[in-house]
PDB file of C-alpha atoms in Angstrom:
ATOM      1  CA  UNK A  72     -20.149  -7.661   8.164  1.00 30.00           C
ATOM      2  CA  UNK A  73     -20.312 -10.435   5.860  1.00 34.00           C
ATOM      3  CA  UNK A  74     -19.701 -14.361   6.932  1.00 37.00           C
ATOM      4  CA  UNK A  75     -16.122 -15.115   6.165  1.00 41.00           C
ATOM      5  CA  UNK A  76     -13.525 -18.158   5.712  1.00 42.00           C
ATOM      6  CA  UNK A  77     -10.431 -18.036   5.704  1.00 38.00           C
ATOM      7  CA  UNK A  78      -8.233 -19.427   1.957  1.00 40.00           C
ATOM      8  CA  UNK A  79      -4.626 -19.654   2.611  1.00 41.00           C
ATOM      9  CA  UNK A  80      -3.730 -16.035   0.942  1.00 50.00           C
ATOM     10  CA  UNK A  81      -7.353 -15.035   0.163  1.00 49.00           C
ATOM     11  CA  UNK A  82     -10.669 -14.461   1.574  1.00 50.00           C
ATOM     12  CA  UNK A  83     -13.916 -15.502   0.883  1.00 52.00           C
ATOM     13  CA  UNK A  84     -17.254 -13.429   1.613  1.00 51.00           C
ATOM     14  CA  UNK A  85     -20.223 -15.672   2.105  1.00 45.00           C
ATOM     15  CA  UNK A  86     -23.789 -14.621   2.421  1.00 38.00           C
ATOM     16  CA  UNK A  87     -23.722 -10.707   2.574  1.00 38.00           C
ATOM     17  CA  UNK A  88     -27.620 -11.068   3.314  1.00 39.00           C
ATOM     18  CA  UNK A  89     -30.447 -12.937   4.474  1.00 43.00           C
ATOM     19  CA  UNK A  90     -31.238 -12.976  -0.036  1.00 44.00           C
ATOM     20  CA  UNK A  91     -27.860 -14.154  -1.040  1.00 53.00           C
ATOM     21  CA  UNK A  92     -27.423 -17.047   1.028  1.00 63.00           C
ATOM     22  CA  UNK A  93     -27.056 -20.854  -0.564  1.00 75.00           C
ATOM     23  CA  UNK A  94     -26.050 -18.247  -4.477  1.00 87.00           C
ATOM     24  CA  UNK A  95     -22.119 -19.130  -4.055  1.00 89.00           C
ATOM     25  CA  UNK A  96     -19.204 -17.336  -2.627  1.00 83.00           C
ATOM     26  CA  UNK A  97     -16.715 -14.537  -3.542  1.00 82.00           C
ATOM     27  CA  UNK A  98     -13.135 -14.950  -3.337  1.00 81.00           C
ATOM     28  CA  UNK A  99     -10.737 -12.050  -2.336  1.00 89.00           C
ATOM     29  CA  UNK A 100      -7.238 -12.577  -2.614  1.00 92.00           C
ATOM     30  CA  UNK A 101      -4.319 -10.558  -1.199  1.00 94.00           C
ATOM     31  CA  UNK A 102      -3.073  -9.740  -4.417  1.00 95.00           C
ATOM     32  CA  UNK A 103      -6.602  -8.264  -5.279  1.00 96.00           C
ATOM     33  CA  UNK A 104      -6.234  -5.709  -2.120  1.00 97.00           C
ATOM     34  CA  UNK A 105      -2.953  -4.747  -2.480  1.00 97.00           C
ATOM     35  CA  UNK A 106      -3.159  -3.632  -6.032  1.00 96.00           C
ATOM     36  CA  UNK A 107      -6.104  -1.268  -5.068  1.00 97.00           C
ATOM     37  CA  UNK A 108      -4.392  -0.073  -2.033  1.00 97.00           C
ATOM     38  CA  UNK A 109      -1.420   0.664  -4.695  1.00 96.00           C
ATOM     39  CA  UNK A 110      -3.521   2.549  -7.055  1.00 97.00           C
ATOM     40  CA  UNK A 111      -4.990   4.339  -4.005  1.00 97.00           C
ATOM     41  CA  UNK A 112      -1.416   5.567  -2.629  1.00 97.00           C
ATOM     42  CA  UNK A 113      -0.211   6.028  -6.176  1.00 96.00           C
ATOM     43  CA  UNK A 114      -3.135   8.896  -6.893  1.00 96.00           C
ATOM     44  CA  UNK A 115      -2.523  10.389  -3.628  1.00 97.00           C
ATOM     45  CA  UNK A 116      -0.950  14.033  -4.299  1.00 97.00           C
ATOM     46  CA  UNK A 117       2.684  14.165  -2.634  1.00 97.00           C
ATOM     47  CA  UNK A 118       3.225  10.577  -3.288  1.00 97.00           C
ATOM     48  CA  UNK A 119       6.665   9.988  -5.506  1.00 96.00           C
ATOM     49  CA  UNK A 120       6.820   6.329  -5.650  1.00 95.00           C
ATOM     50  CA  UNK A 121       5.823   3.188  -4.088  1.00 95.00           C
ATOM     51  CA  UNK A 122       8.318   0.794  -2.882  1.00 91.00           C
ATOM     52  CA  UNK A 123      12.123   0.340  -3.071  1.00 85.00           C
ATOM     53  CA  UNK A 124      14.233  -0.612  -5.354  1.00 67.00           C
ATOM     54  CA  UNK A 125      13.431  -4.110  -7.118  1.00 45.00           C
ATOM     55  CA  UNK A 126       9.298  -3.183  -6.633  1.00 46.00           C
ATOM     56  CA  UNK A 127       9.833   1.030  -7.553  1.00 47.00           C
ATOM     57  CA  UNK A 128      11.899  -0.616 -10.357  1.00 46.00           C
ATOM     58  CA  UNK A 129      10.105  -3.164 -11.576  1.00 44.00           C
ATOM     59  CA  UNK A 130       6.455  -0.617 -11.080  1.00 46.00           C
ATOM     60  CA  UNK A 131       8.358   2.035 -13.118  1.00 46.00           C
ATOM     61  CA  UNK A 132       8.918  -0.474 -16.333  1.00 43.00           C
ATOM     62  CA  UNK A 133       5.992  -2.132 -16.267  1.00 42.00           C
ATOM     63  CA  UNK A 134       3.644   1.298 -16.262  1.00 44.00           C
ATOM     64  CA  UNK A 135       6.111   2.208 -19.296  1.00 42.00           C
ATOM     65  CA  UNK A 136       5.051  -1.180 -21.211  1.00 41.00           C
ATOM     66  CA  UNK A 137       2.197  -0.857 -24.236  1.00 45.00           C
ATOM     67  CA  UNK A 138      -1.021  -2.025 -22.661  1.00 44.00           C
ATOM     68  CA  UNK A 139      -0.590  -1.831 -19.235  1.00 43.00           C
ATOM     69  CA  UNK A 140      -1.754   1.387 -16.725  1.00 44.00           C
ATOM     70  CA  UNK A 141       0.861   4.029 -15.202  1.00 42.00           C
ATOM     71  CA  UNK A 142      -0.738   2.467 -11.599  1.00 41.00           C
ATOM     72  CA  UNK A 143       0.143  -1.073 -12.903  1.00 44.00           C
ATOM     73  CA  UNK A 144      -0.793  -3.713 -10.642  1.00 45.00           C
ATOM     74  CA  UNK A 145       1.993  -5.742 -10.636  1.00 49.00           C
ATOM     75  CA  UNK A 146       3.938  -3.044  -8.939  1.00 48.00           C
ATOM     76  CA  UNK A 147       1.612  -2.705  -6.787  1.00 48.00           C
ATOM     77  CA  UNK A 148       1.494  -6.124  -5.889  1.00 48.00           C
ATOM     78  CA  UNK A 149       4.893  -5.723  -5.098  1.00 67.00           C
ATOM     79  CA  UNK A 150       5.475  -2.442  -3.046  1.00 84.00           C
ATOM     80  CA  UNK A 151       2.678  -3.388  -1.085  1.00 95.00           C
ATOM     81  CA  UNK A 152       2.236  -6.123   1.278  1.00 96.00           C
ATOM     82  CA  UNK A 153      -1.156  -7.428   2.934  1.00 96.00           C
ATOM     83  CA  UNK A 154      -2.490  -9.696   5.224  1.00 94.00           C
ATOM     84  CA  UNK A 155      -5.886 -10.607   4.460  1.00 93.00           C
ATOM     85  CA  UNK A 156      -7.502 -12.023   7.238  1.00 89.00           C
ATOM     86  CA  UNK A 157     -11.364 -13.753   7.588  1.00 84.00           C
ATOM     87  CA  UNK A 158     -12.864 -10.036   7.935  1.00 92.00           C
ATOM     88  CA  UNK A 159      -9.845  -7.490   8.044  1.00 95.00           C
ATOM     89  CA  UNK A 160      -6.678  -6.748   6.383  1.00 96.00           C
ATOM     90  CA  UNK A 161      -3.421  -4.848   6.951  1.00 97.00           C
ATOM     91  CA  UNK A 162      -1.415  -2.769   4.563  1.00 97.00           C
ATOM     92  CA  UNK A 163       2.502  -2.279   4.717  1.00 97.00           C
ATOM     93  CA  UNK A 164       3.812  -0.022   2.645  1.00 97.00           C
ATOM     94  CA  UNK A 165       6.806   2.221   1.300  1.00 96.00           C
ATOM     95  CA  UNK A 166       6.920   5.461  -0.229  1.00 97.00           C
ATOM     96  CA  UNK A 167       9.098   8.098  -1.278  1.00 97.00           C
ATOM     97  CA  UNK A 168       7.219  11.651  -1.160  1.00 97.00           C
ATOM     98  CA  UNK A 169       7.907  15.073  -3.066  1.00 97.00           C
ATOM     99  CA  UNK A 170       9.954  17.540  -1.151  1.00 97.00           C
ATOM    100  CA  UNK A 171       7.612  19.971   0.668  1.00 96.00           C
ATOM    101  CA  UNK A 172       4.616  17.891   1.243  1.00 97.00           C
ATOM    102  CA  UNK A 173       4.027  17.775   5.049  1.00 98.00           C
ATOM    103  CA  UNK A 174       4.468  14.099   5.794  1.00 98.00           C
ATOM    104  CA  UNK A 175       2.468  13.918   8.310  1.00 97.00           C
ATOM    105  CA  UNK A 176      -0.112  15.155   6.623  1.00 98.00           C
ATOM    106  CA  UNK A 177       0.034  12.847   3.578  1.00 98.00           C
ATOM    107  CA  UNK A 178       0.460   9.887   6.331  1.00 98.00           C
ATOM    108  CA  UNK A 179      -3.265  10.625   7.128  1.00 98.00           C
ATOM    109  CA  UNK A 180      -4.009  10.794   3.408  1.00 98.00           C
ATOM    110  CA  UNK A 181      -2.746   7.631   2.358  1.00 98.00           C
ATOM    111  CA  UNK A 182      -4.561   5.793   5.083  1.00 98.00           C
ATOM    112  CA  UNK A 183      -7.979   7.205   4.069  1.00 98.00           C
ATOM    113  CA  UNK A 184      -7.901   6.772   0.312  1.00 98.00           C
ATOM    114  CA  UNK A 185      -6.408   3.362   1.275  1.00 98.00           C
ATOM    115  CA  UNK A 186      -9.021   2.747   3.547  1.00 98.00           C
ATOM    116  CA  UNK A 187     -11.865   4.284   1.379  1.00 98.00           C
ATOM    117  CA  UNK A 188     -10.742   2.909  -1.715  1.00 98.00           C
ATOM    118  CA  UNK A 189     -10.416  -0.986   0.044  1.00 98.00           C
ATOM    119  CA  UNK A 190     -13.440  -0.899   2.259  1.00 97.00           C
ATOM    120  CA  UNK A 191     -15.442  -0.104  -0.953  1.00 98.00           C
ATOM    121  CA  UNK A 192     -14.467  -2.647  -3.541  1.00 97.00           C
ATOM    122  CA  UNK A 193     -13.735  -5.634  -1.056  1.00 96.00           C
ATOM    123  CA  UNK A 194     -16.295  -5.263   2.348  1.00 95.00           C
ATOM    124  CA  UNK A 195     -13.096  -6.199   4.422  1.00 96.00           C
ATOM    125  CA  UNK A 196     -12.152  -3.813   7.098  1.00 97.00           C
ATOM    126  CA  UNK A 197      -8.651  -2.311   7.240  1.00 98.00           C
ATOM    127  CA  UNK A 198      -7.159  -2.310  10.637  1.00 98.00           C
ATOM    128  CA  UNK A 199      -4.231  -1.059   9.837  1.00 97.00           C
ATOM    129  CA  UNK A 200      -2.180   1.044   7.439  1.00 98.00           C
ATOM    130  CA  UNK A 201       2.018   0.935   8.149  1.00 98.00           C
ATOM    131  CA  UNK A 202       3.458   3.751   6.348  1.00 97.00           C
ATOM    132  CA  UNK A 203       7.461   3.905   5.562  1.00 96.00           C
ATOM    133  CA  UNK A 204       8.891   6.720   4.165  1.00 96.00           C
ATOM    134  CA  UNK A 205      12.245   5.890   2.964  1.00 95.00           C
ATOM    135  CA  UNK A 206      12.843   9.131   1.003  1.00 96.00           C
ATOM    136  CA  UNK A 207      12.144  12.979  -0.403  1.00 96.00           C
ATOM    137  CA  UNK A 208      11.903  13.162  -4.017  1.00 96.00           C
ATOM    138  CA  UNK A 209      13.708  16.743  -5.115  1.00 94.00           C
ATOM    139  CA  UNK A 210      12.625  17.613  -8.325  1.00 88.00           C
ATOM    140  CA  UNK A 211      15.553  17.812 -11.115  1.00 83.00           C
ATOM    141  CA  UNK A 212      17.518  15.072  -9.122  1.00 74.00           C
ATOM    142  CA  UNK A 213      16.662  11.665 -10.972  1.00 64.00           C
ATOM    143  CA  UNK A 214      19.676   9.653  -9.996  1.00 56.00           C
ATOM    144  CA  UNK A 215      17.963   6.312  -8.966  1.00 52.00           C
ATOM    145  CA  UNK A 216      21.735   5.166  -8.687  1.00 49.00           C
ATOM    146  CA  UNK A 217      21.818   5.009  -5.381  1.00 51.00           C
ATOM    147  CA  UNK A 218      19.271   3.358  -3.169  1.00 49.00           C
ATOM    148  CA  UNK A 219      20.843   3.027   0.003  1.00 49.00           C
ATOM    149  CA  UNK A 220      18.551   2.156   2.406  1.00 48.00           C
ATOM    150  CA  UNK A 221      20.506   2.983   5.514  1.00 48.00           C
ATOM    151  CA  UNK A 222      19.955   6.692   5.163  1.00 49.00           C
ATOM    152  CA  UNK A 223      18.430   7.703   9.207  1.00 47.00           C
ATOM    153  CA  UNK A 224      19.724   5.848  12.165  1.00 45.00           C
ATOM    154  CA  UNK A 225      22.148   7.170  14.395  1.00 43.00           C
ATOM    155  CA  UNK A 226      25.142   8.628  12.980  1.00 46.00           C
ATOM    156  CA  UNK A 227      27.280   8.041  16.427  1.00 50.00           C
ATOM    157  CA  UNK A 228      28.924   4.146  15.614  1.00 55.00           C
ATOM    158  CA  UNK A 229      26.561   2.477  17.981  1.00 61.00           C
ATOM    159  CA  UNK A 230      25.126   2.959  20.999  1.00 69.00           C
ATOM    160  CA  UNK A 231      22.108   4.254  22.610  1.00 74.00           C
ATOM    161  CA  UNK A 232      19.872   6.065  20.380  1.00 79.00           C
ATOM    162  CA  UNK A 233      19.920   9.972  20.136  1.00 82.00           C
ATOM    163  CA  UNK A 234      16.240  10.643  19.954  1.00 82.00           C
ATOM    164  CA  UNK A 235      12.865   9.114  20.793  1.00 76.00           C
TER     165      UNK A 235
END
């Protein structure tokens, strides 16, 4: 793996090889990994939307905006957080997924696009992939009205929990 130091919010590969050492150094921020590993969970099949509210919000305007891409990156940015360490990074993330798609499954999907798709372009190694899913999209019902978050949870006032 390549030499690493640590920048505040980024990361910067040194020498990748014995030929490249003493030719300068690459800087990869946070912001840089979390838009791809938005783009990668926004072309995963049975993906919705990423993020809630303010970030799903804010992702669907600026994908509607002339010049910019339906993946924009500044949702991404947003409905994804990272931590970019010297030689990994870690990916938190929320999505709402289409009614019927086996969440499980498209758990295991997310993380290896994600994976694939950051590995690739950056050389850092992700160690981790936190999926939320906070919803089910059902087709024909578009009211973003309501975002309550507290749907799940137990429904008995308090307590111990009901499941595990």
């Amino acid at each position: 793996m390549a030499d690493t130091e640590l920048l505040g919010e980024s990361t910067a590969t040194g020498e990748r090889s014995e030929g490249s050492r003493g030719r300068g150094r690459t800087t990869i921020t946070d912001n840089v990994v979390a838009t791809i590993a938005g783009i990668a969970i926004r072309e995963t099949e049975g993906v919705h939307s990423v993020g809630r509210g303010a970030s799903k919000a804010l992702g669907a305007v600026t994908g509607r905006m002339p010049g910019s891409s339906g993946s924009g990156s500044s949702g991404a940015r947003r409905a994804v957080k990272v931590e970019v360490g010297e030689k990994q990074t870690a990916i938190d993330v929320d999505v709402e997924v289409e009614y019927g798609t086996p969440i499980h499954e498209l758990a295991d999907l997310i993380r290896t696009h994600v994976t694939d798709a950051v590995e690739t372009m950056t050389g850092l190694e992700v160690v981790e992939i936190n999926i939320v899913v906070f919803d089910v999209h059902i087709p024909g019902d578009d009211d973003d009205d309501d975002d309550s978050g507290g749907q799940g949870g137990s429904r008995s006032g308090g307590g111990s929990p009901r499941v595990q």
